CSV table of C-alpha atoms and ligand atoms in Angstrom, one decimal:
chain,number,residue,atom,x,y,z
A,1,MET,CA,25.1,3.2,-11.1
A,2,ALA,CA,24.5,2.2,-7.5
A,3,ALA,CA,21.4,0.0,-6.8
A,4,PRO,CA,18.3,2.2,-6.4
A,5,ARG,CA,16.7,2.5,-2.9
A,6,ILE,CA,13.1,1.5,-3.1
A,7,LEU,CA,10.7,2.4,-0.3
A,8,SER,CA,7.0,2.0,0.4
A,9,GLY,CA,4.6,1.8,3.3
A,10,ILE,CA,1.3,0.3,4.2
A,11,LYS,CA,-1.1,1.4,6.9
A,12,PRO,CA,-2.1,-1.2,9.5
A,13,THR,CA,-5.7,-0.1,9.5
A,14,GLY,CA,-7.1,-3.6,8.9
A,15,ARG,CA,-6.2,-6.6,6.8
A,16,PRO,CA,-4.8,-5.9,3.3
A,17,HIS,CA,-7.1,-6.4,0.3
A,18,LEU,CA,-6.5,-7.2,-3.4
A,19,GLY,CA,-6.0,-3.4,-4.1
A,20,ASN,CA,-3.2,-3.2,-1.6
A,21,TYR,CA,-1.7,-6.4,-2.9
A,22,PHE,CA,-1.7,-5.7,-6.7
A,23,GLY,CA,-1.2,-2.0,-6.3
A,24,MET,CA,1.6,-2.0,-3.9
A,25,MET,CA,2.7,-5.3,-2.3
A,26,GLN,CA,3.2,-7.4,-5.4
A,27,PRO,CA,5.1,-4.6,-7.2
A,28,GLY,CA,7.1,-4.0,-4.1
A,29,ILE,CA,8.0,-7.7,-3.8
A,30,ALA,CA,9.2,-7.6,-7.4
A,31,TRP,CA,11.4,-4.6,-6.7
A,32,GLN,CA,13.3,-6.4,-3.9
A,33,GLU,CA,15.2,-8.2,-6.6
A,34,LYS,CA,16.3,-4.9,-8.3
A,35,GLY,CA,17.6,-2.7,-5.5
A,36,GLU,CA,17.7,-2.1,-1.8
A,37,ALA,CA,14.1,-2.3,-0.8
A,38,PHE,CA,12.7,-0.8,2.4
A,39,TYR,CA,9.1,-1.5,3.4
A,40,PHE,CA,7.4,-0.4,6.5
A,41,ILE,CA,4.2,-0.8,8.5
A,42,ALA,CA,3.0,2.8,8.7
A,43,ASP,CA,1.6,2.7,12.2
A,44,TYR,CA,2.0,6.5,12.8
A,45,HIS,CA,-0.1,7.0,9.7
A,46,ALA,CA,-2.7,4.5,10.9
A,47,PHE,CA,-2.9,6.4,14.2
A,48,THR,CA,-4.9,9.1,12.3
A,49,THR,CA,-7.8,6.7,12.6
A,50,VAL,CA,-7.0,3.7,14.8
A,51,HIS,CA,-7.2,4.7,18.5
A,52,THR,CA,-7.5,1.3,20.1
A,53,PRO,CA,-4.0,0.3,21.2
A,54,ALA,CA,-4.6,-3.5,20.9
A,55,ASP,CA,-5.9,-3.0,17.3
A,56,LEU,CA,-3.0,-0.9,16.3
A,57,ARG,CA,-0.5,-3.5,17.6
A,58,ASP,CA,-2.3,-6.5,16.2
A,59,HIS,CA,-2.9,-5.0,12.8
A,60,SER,CA,0.7,-4.0,12.6
A,61,ARG,CA,1.8,-7.6,13.2
A,62,SER,CA,-0.8,-9.0,11.0
A,63,VAL,CA,0.0,-6.8,8.0
A,64,ALA,CA,3.7,-7.6,8.4
A,65,LEU,CA,2.8,-11.3,8.3
A,66,ASP,CA,0.7,-10.9,5.2
A,67,PHE,CA,3.5,-9.1,3.5
A,68,LEU,CA,6.0,-11.8,4.4
A,69,ALA,CA,3.6,-14.6,3.4
A,70,CYS,CA,3.2,-13.0,0.0
A,71,GLY,CA,6.9,-13.2,-0.7
A,72,LEU,CA,8.7,-10.3,1.0
A,73,ASP,CA,12.1,-11.7,1.7
A,74,PRO,CA,13.6,-10.2,4.9
A,75,GLN,CA,17.1,-11.2,3.7
A,76,LYS,CA,16.7,-9.0,0.6
A,77,ALA,CA,14.3,-6.3,1.8
A,78,VAL,CA,14.2,-4.4,5.1
A,79,LEU,CA,10.8,-4.8,6.8
A,80,PHE,CA,10.2,-2.5,9.7
A,81,ARG,CA,7.7,-0.7,11.8
A,82,GLN,CA,7.5,3.1,11.1
A,83,SER,CA,7.4,3.9,14.9
A,84,ASP,CA,10.6,1.9,15.6
A,85,VAL,CA,12.4,4.8,13.9
A,86,PRO,CA,10.8,7.8,15.7
A,87,GLU,CA,13.3,10.3,14.1
A,88,VAL,CA,10.8,10.3,11.2
A,89,THR,CA,8.5,12.6,13.3
A,90,GLU,CA,11.4,15.0,13.8
A,91,LEU,CA,12.0,15.2,10.1
A,92,ALA,CA,8.2,15.6,9.6
A,93,TRP,CA,8.3,18.7,11.8
A,94,LEU,CA,11.2,20.2,9.9
A,95,LEU,CA,9.4,19.6,6.6
A,96,THR,CA,6.2,21.0,8.1
A,97,CYS,CA,7.9,24.3,8.5
A,98,LEU,CA,8.6,24.4,4.8
A,99,THR,CA,5.2,23.3,3.7
A,100,PRO,CA,2.7,25.9,2.4
A,101,MET,CA,-0.8,25.3,3.8
A,102,PRO,CA,-2.5,25.4,0.3
A,103,MET,CA,-0.4,22.4,-0.8
A,104,LEU,CA,-2.0,20.3,1.9
A,105,GLU,CA,-5.4,21.8,1.5
A,106,ASN,CA,-5.2,20.3,-2.0
A,107,CYS,CA,-4.5,16.8,-0.8
A,108,HIS,CA,-7.2,14.2,-1.3
A,109,ALA,CA,-7.5,12.6,2.1
A,110,TYR,CA,-8.1,16.0,3.8
A,111,LYS,CA,-10.3,17.2,1.0
A,112,ASP,CA,-12.5,14.1,1.2
A,113,GLN,CA,-13.1,14.5,4.9
A,114,VAL,CA,-14.0,18.1,4.5
A,115,ALA,CA,-16.4,17.2,1.6
A,116,LYS,CA,-18.0,14.6,3.9
A,117,GLY,CA,-18.5,17.2,6.6
A,118,VAL,CA,-16.1,15.4,8.9
A,119,VAL,CA,-13.8,17.7,11.0
A,120,PRO,CA,-10.3,16.5,10.0
A,121,SER,CA,-7.6,16.1,12.6
A,122,HIS,CA,-4.4,18.0,12.2
A,123,GLY,CA,-2.9,14.5,11.7
A,124,VAL,CA,-5.0,14.0,8.6
A,125,PHE,CA,-4.1,17.4,7.3
A,126,ALA,CA,-0.3,16.9,7.9
A,127,TYR,CA,-0.4,13.2,6.7
A,128,PRO,CA,1.4,13.9,3.4
A,129,VAL,CA,4.3,15.7,5.3
A,130,LEU,CA,4.9,12.6,7.4
A,131,MET,CA,4.9,10.5,4.3
A,132,ALA,CA,7.4,12.9,2.7
A,133,ALA,CA,9.6,12.4,5.9
A,134,ASP,CA,9.3,8.6,5.4
A,135,ILE,CA,10.5,8.8,1.9
A,136,LEU,CA,13.3,11.4,2.4
A,137,LEU,CA,14.6,9.9,5.7
A,138,TYR,CA,15.7,6.8,3.8
A,139,ASN,CA,17.1,8.6,0.7
A,140,SER,CA,14.6,6.8,-1.5
A,141,ASN,CA,14.8,6.8,-5.3
A,142,ILE,CA,11.7,4.8,-6.2
A,143,VAL,CA,8.3,4.6,-4.4
A,144,PRO,CA,6.0,1.8,-5.6
A,145,VAL,CA,2.4,2.7,-4.8
A,146,GLY,CA,-1.1,2.7,-6.2
A,147,LYS,CA,-2.4,5.7,-8.2
A,148,ASP,CA,-4.1,7.3,-5.2
A,149,GLN,CA,-0.7,7.9,-3.6
A,150,LYS,CA,0.9,9.7,-6.6
A,151,GLN,CA,-0.2,13.1,-5.3
A,152,HIS,CA,1.7,12.4,-2.0
A,153,VAL,CA,4.9,11.5,-3.8
A,154,GLU,CA,4.6,14.8,-5.7
A,155,VAL,CA,4.3,16.7,-2.5
A,156,THR,CA,7.5,14.9,-1.4
A,157,ARG,CA,9.3,15.9,-4.5
A,158,ASP,CA,8.3,19.5,-4.1
A,159,LEU,CA,9.4,19.6,-0.5
A,160,ALA,CA,12.7,17.9,-1.3
A,161,GLU,CA,13.5,20.3,-4.1
A,162,LYS,CA,12.6,23.3,-1.9
A,163,ALA,CA,14.8,22.0,1.0
A,164,ASN,CA,17.7,21.4,-1.5
A,165,ARG,CA,17.4,25.0,-2.8
A,166,LEU,CA,17.4,26.4,0.7
A,167,PHE,CA,20.0,24.2,2.5
A,168,GLY,CA,22.1,22.5,-0.2
A,169,PRO,CA,21.6,18.9,-1.6
A,170,ILE,CA,20.4,17.2,1.5
A,171,PHE,CA,17.6,15.1,0.0
A,172,THR,CA,17.3,12.6,-2.8
A,173,VAL,CA,14.3,13.5,-5.0
A,174,PRO,CA,12.1,10.4,-5.4
A,175,GLN,CA,9.9,9.1,-8.2
A,176,PRO,CA,6.7,7.2,-7.9
A,177,SER,CA,6.4,3.8,-9.6
A,178,ILE,CA,2.9,2.8,-10.6
A,179,VAL,CA,2.1,-0.3,-12.6
A,180,PRO,CA,-0.5,0.9,-15.1
A,181,GLU,CA,-2.7,-2.2,-15.1
A,182,MET,CA,-2.8,-2.3,-11.3
A,183,ALA,CA,-3.0,1.5,-10.7
A,184,THR,CA,-6.6,1.2,-9.4
A,185,VAL,CA,-8.1,-2.2,-8.5
A,186,LEU,CA,-11.9,-2.1,-8.5
A,187,GLY,CA,-14.0,-3.2,-5.5
A,188,LEU,CA,-17.2,-5.2,-5.1
A,189,ASP,CA,-19.3,-2.1,-6.0
A,190,GLY,CA,-17.2,-1.1,-9.0
A,191,GLN,CA,-15.5,1.8,-7.3
A,192,LYS,CA,-11.9,1.8,-6.3
A,193,MET,CA,-11.3,-1.0,-3.8
A,194,SER,CA,-10.6,0.6,-0.4
A,195,LYS,CA,-11.0,-0.1,3.3
A,196,SER,CA,-12.8,3.2,3.6
A,197,TYR,CA,-15.5,2.1,1.1
A,198,ASN,CA,-16.2,-1.2,2.7
A,199,ASN,CA,-16.0,-2.9,-0.7
A,200,THR,CA,-12.8,-5.0,-0.3
A,201,ILE,CA,-11.8,-8.6,-1.0
A,202,GLY,CA,-9.2,-9.5,1.6
A,203,LEU,CA,-6.1,-11.6,0.7
A,204,PHE,CA,-6.6,-14.2,3.4
A,205,GLU,CA,-10.4,-14.5,3.7
A,206,GLU,CA,-11.9,-17.8,4.8
A,207,GLU,CA,-13.2,-19.8,1.8
A,208,LYS,CA,-16.9,-19.3,2.7
A,209,ALA,CA,-16.5,-15.6,3.3
A,210,LEU,CA,-14.5,-15.1,0.1
A,211,ARG,CA,-17.1,-16.9,-2.0
A,212,LYS,CA,-19.8,-14.8,-0.5
A,213,LYS,CA,-18.0,-11.6,-1.2
A,214,VAL,CA,-17.2,-12.5,-4.8
A,215,MET,CA,-20.8,-13.6,-5.4
A,216,SER,CA,-21.9,-10.1,-4.1
A,217,ILE,CA,-20.0,-8.2,-6.8
A,218,VAL,CA,-22.5,-5.7,-8.3
A,219,THR,CA,-23.4,-6.3,-12.0
A,220,ASP,CA,-26.1,-5.0,-14.3
A,221,SER,CA,-29.2,-7.1,-14.7
A,222,GLN,CA,-28.7,-8.6,-18.2
A,223,PRO,CA,-30.2,-12.1,-18.6
A,224,VAL,CA,-28.1,-15.2,-19.0
A,225,GLU,CA,-28.6,-15.4,-22.8
A,226,ALA,CA,-27.5,-11.8,-23.5
A,227,PRO,CA,-24.0,-11.1,-24.9
A,228,LYS,CA,-22.1,-9.0,-22.4
A,229,ASP,CA,-19.3,-6.5,-22.7
A,230,PRO,CA,-16.2,-7.8,-20.9
A,231,ALA,CA,-14.5,-4.4,-20.9
A,232,ALA,CA,-17.3,-3.0,-18.8
A,233,SER,CA,-17.2,-5.7,-16.1
A,234,SER,CA,-15.3,-5.5,-12.9
A,235,ILE,CA,-15.5,-9.4,-12.8
A,236,VAL,CA,-13.2,-9.5,-15.8
A,237,ALA,CA,-11.0,-6.7,-14.5
A,238,LEU,CA,-10.4,-8.7,-11.3
A,239,TYR,CA,-10.0,-12.0,-13.1
A,240,LYS,CA,-7.2,-10.5,-15.1
A,241,LEU,CA,-5.2,-10.1,-11.9
A,242,VAL,CA,-5.4,-13.7,-10.9
A,243,ALA,CA,-6.0,-15.9,-14.0
A,244,SER,CA,-3.7,-17.0,-16.8
A,245,PRO,CA,-4.0,-15.1,-20.2
A,246,ASP,CA,-5.7,-18.1,-21.7
A,247,GLN,CA,-8.3,-18.2,-18.9
A,248,VAL,CA,-8.9,-14.5,-19.4
A,249,THR,CA,-9.3,-14.9,-23.2
A,250,GLN,CA,-11.9,-17.7,-22.6
A,251,MET,CA,-13.9,-15.5,-20.1
A,252,GLU,CA,-13.9,-12.6,-22.5
A,253,ALA,CA,-15.1,-14.8,-25.3
A,254,ASP,CA,-17.9,-16.3,-23.1
A,255,PHE,CA,-19.0,-12.7,-22.2
A,256,ARG,CA,-19.3,-11.8,-25.8
A,257,ALA,CA,-21.0,-15.0,-26.9
A,258,GLY,CA,-23.9,-14.8,-24.4
A,259,GLY,CA,-25.4,-17.8,-22.7
A,260,THR,CA,-23.4,-17.6,-19.5
A,261,GLY,CA,-24.7,-15.7,-16.4
A,262,TYR,CA,-22.8,-13.5,-14.1
A,263,GLY,CA,-23.0,-16.2,-11.4
A,264,ASP,CA,-20.9,-18.5,-13.4
A,265,PHE,CA,-18.3,-15.9,-14.1
A,266,LYS,CA,-18.1,-15.1,-10.4
A,267,LYS,CA,-17.5,-18.7,-9.6
A,268,ARG,CA,-14.6,-18.7,-12.0
A,269,LEU,CA,-13.3,-15.5,-10.4
A,270,PHE,CA,-13.6,-17.1,-6.9
A,271,GLU,CA,-11.6,-20.1,-8.0
A,272,GLY,CA,-8.9,-17.8,-9.5
A,273,ILE,CA,-8.5,-15.8,-6.3
A,274,TRP,CA,-8.6,-18.8,-4.1
A,275,GLU,CA,-5.8,-20.6,-6.1
A,276,HIS,CA,-3.7,-17.5,-6.6
A,277,PHE,CA,-3.3,-17.0,-2.8
A,278,ALA,CA,-3.2,-20.7,-1.8
A,279,PRO,CA,0.6,-20.9,-1.4
A,280,PHE,CA,0.7,-17.7,0.5
A,281,ARG,CA,-2.0,-19.0,2.9
A,282,ALA,CA,0.1,-22.0,3.7
A,283,ARG,CA,3.2,-19.8,4.3
A,284,ARG,CA,1.3,-17.4,6.5
A,285,ALA,CA,0.1,-20.2,8.8
A,286,GLU,CA,3.7,-21.3,9.2
A,287,LEU,CA,4.9,-17.8,10.1
A,288,ALA,CA,2.0,-17.1,12.4
A,289,ALA,CA,2.7,-20.3,14.4
A,290,ASP,CA,5.8,-18.8,16.0
A,291,PRO,CA,5.6,-15.1,17.0
A,292,ALA,CA,9.3,-15.0,17.7
A,293,ILE,CA,10.0,-15.2,14.0
A,294,LEU,CA,8.2,-11.9,13.3
A,295,ASP,CA,9.7,-10.2,16.3
A,296,ALA,CA,13.2,-11.1,15.1
A,297,ILE,CA,12.5,-9.9,11.5
A,298,LEU,CA,11.1,-6.6,12.7
A,299,ALA,CA,13.9,-6.0,15.2
A,300,ASP,CA,16.5,-6.6,12.4
A,301,GLY,CA,14.5,-4.4,10.1
A,302,ALA,CA,14.4,-1.5,12.6
A,303,ARG,CA,18.2,-1.8,13.1
A,304,ARG,CA,18.9,-1.7,9.4
A,305,ALA,CA,16.4,1.2,8.9
A,306,ARG,CA,18.0,3.2,11.7
A,307,ALA,CA,21.4,2.8,10.2
A,308,VAL,CA,20.2,4.8,7.2
A,309,ALA,CA,17.9,7.2,9.1
A,310,LEU,CA,20.4,8.4,11.7
A,311,PRO,CA,23.0,9.7,9.3
A,312,THR,CA,20.3,11.5,7.3
A,313,MET,CA,19.1,13.3,10.4
A,314,GLU,CA,22.6,14.3,11.3
A,315,ARG,CA,23.1,15.8,7.9
A,316,VAL,CA,19.7,17.5,7.9
A,317,ARG,CA,20.1,19.0,11.4
A,318,LYS,CA,23.5,20.4,10.5
A,319,ALA,CA,22.4,21.8,7.2
A,320,MET,CA,19.4,23.5,8.7
A,321,GLY,CA,21.2,25.1,11.6
A,322,PHE,CA,20.5,22.9,14.6
A,323,GLY,CA,23.1,21.8,17.1
A,324,PRO,CA,26.5,23.2,17.9
B,6,LIG,P1,-6.9,1.8,1.7
B,6,LIG,O1,-7.2,2.8,0.6
B,6,LIG,O2,-7.7,0.5,1.6
B,6,LIG,O3,-6.9,2.4,3.1
B,6,LIG,P2,-4.0,2.0,1.9
B,6,LIG,O4,-4.2,3.5,1.9
B,6,LIG,O5,-3.5,1.4,3.2
B,6,LIG,O6,-5.4,1.3,1.4
B,6,LIG,O7,-3.0,1.6,0.7
B,6,LIG,C1,-1.8,0.9,0.8
B,6,LIG,C2,-1.2,0.8,-0.6
B,6,LIG,O8,-2.1,0.1,-1.5
B,6,LIG,C3,-1.0,2.2,-1.3
B,6,LIG,O9,0.2,2.1,-2.1
B,6,LIG,C4,-2.2,2.3,-2.2
B,6,LIG,O10,-1.9,3.1,-3.3
B,6,LIG,C5,-2.4,0.9,-2.6
B,6,LIG,N1,-3.8,0.7,-3.0
B,6,LIG,C6,-4.9,0.8,-2.1
B,6,LIG,N2,-6.1,0.6,-2.7
B,6,LIG,C7,-5.8,0.3,-4.0
B,6,LIG,C8,-6.5,0.0,-5.2
B,6,LIG,N3,-7.8,-0.2,-5.1
B,6,LIG,N4,-5.9,-0.2,-6.4
B,6,LIG,C9,-4.5,-0.1,-6.4
B,6,LIG,N5,-3.7,0.2,-5.4
B,6,LIG,C10,-4.3,0.4,-4.2
B,7,LIG,N1,0.1,6.9,2.7
B,7,LIG,C1,0.3,5.6,2.2
B,7,LIG,C2,-1.1,4.9,2.1
B,7,LIG,O1,-2.1,5.4,2.6
B,7,LIG,C3,1.1,4.7,3.2
B,7,LIG,C4,2.5,5.3,3.3
B,7,LIG,C5,2.9,6.0,4.4
B,7,LIG,C6,3.5,5.4,2.3
B,7,LIG,N2,4.2,6.5,4.2
B,7,LIG,C7,4.6,6.1,2.9
B,7,LIG,C8,3.6,4.9,1.0
B,7,LIG,C9,5.8,6.3,2.2
B,7,LIG,C10,4.8,5.1,0.3
B,7,LIG,C11,5.9,5.8,0.9
B,7,LIG,O2,-1.2,3.9,1.5
């Protein structure tokens, strides 16, 4: 069997956090060894909310640097900016015309905004169709994402199957890939970690800021002496992501035994996070020192991405009845 095509995207709406890293970046980096991986900075998607041009540009570069610093290898994986292949918006339009409104009315980003009383833009409503276009344009087999994106990959599958029924086998039907233990990383308040909830721990925070954030994790008010339930604690859940199995077993035992306060556990968690990302921090500083490195990687990525996207568009236009 040919090597699978793996594809995922991340929105440059701010700096990536532990949820982005463990839910998507780390699994994506592992996949680069197993197939042809395509990862992109979803700046068209970020444009649903980021309307300051300098921010959109800076965040796009900064997220790309973060991804590279964490181990994305541009020799193995293709790293590109979504907007460097604008054909994706053409495909999004074609798919839009095949998308029943109720399918999008059901999607969570749109529903959340309506529930909050915000008037959603058409971009937010149509967001999953653009995502389907991303996935189908590059003939993707596997889409590594966190659990919150599963619904969008299902929309993509439905649209691909519908188009294939109507126009012949033009699209590869993709599958999501979700690592169960990392499906939903919890934030400082115990809810899902998300930029929109303001409860994130960034990958590359300054030491002082990181310590402050970890110390602010919400806990119950049990006294130091009380035995505590490790399964109910987001400190333990986060520690599992960054510590060795022995360290986790020790923390769980100390929870059950009583006699240790949450402050101590948080200090251990801080150390774990700080050490886990130390090598990446050094690498990021090196990459950021010369902007030409990133420019070259993104230009090469755009070239390799277009080499896949253009033939897809030719095939799709022809099958759907456009052109001579
Ligand atoms: P945010 O929700 O903070 O805006 P994004 O929508 O940019 O994050 O998510 C980028 C990727 O990171 C997606 O694949 C998403 O599923 C994953 N992800 C985001 N938050 C989490 C989380 N708390 N746990 C696991 N994966 C997550
Ligand atoms: N919608 C994804 C998110 O919010 C980002 C994204 C855009 C994406 N296009 C994609 C993820 C295609 C996987 C495949 O996180």
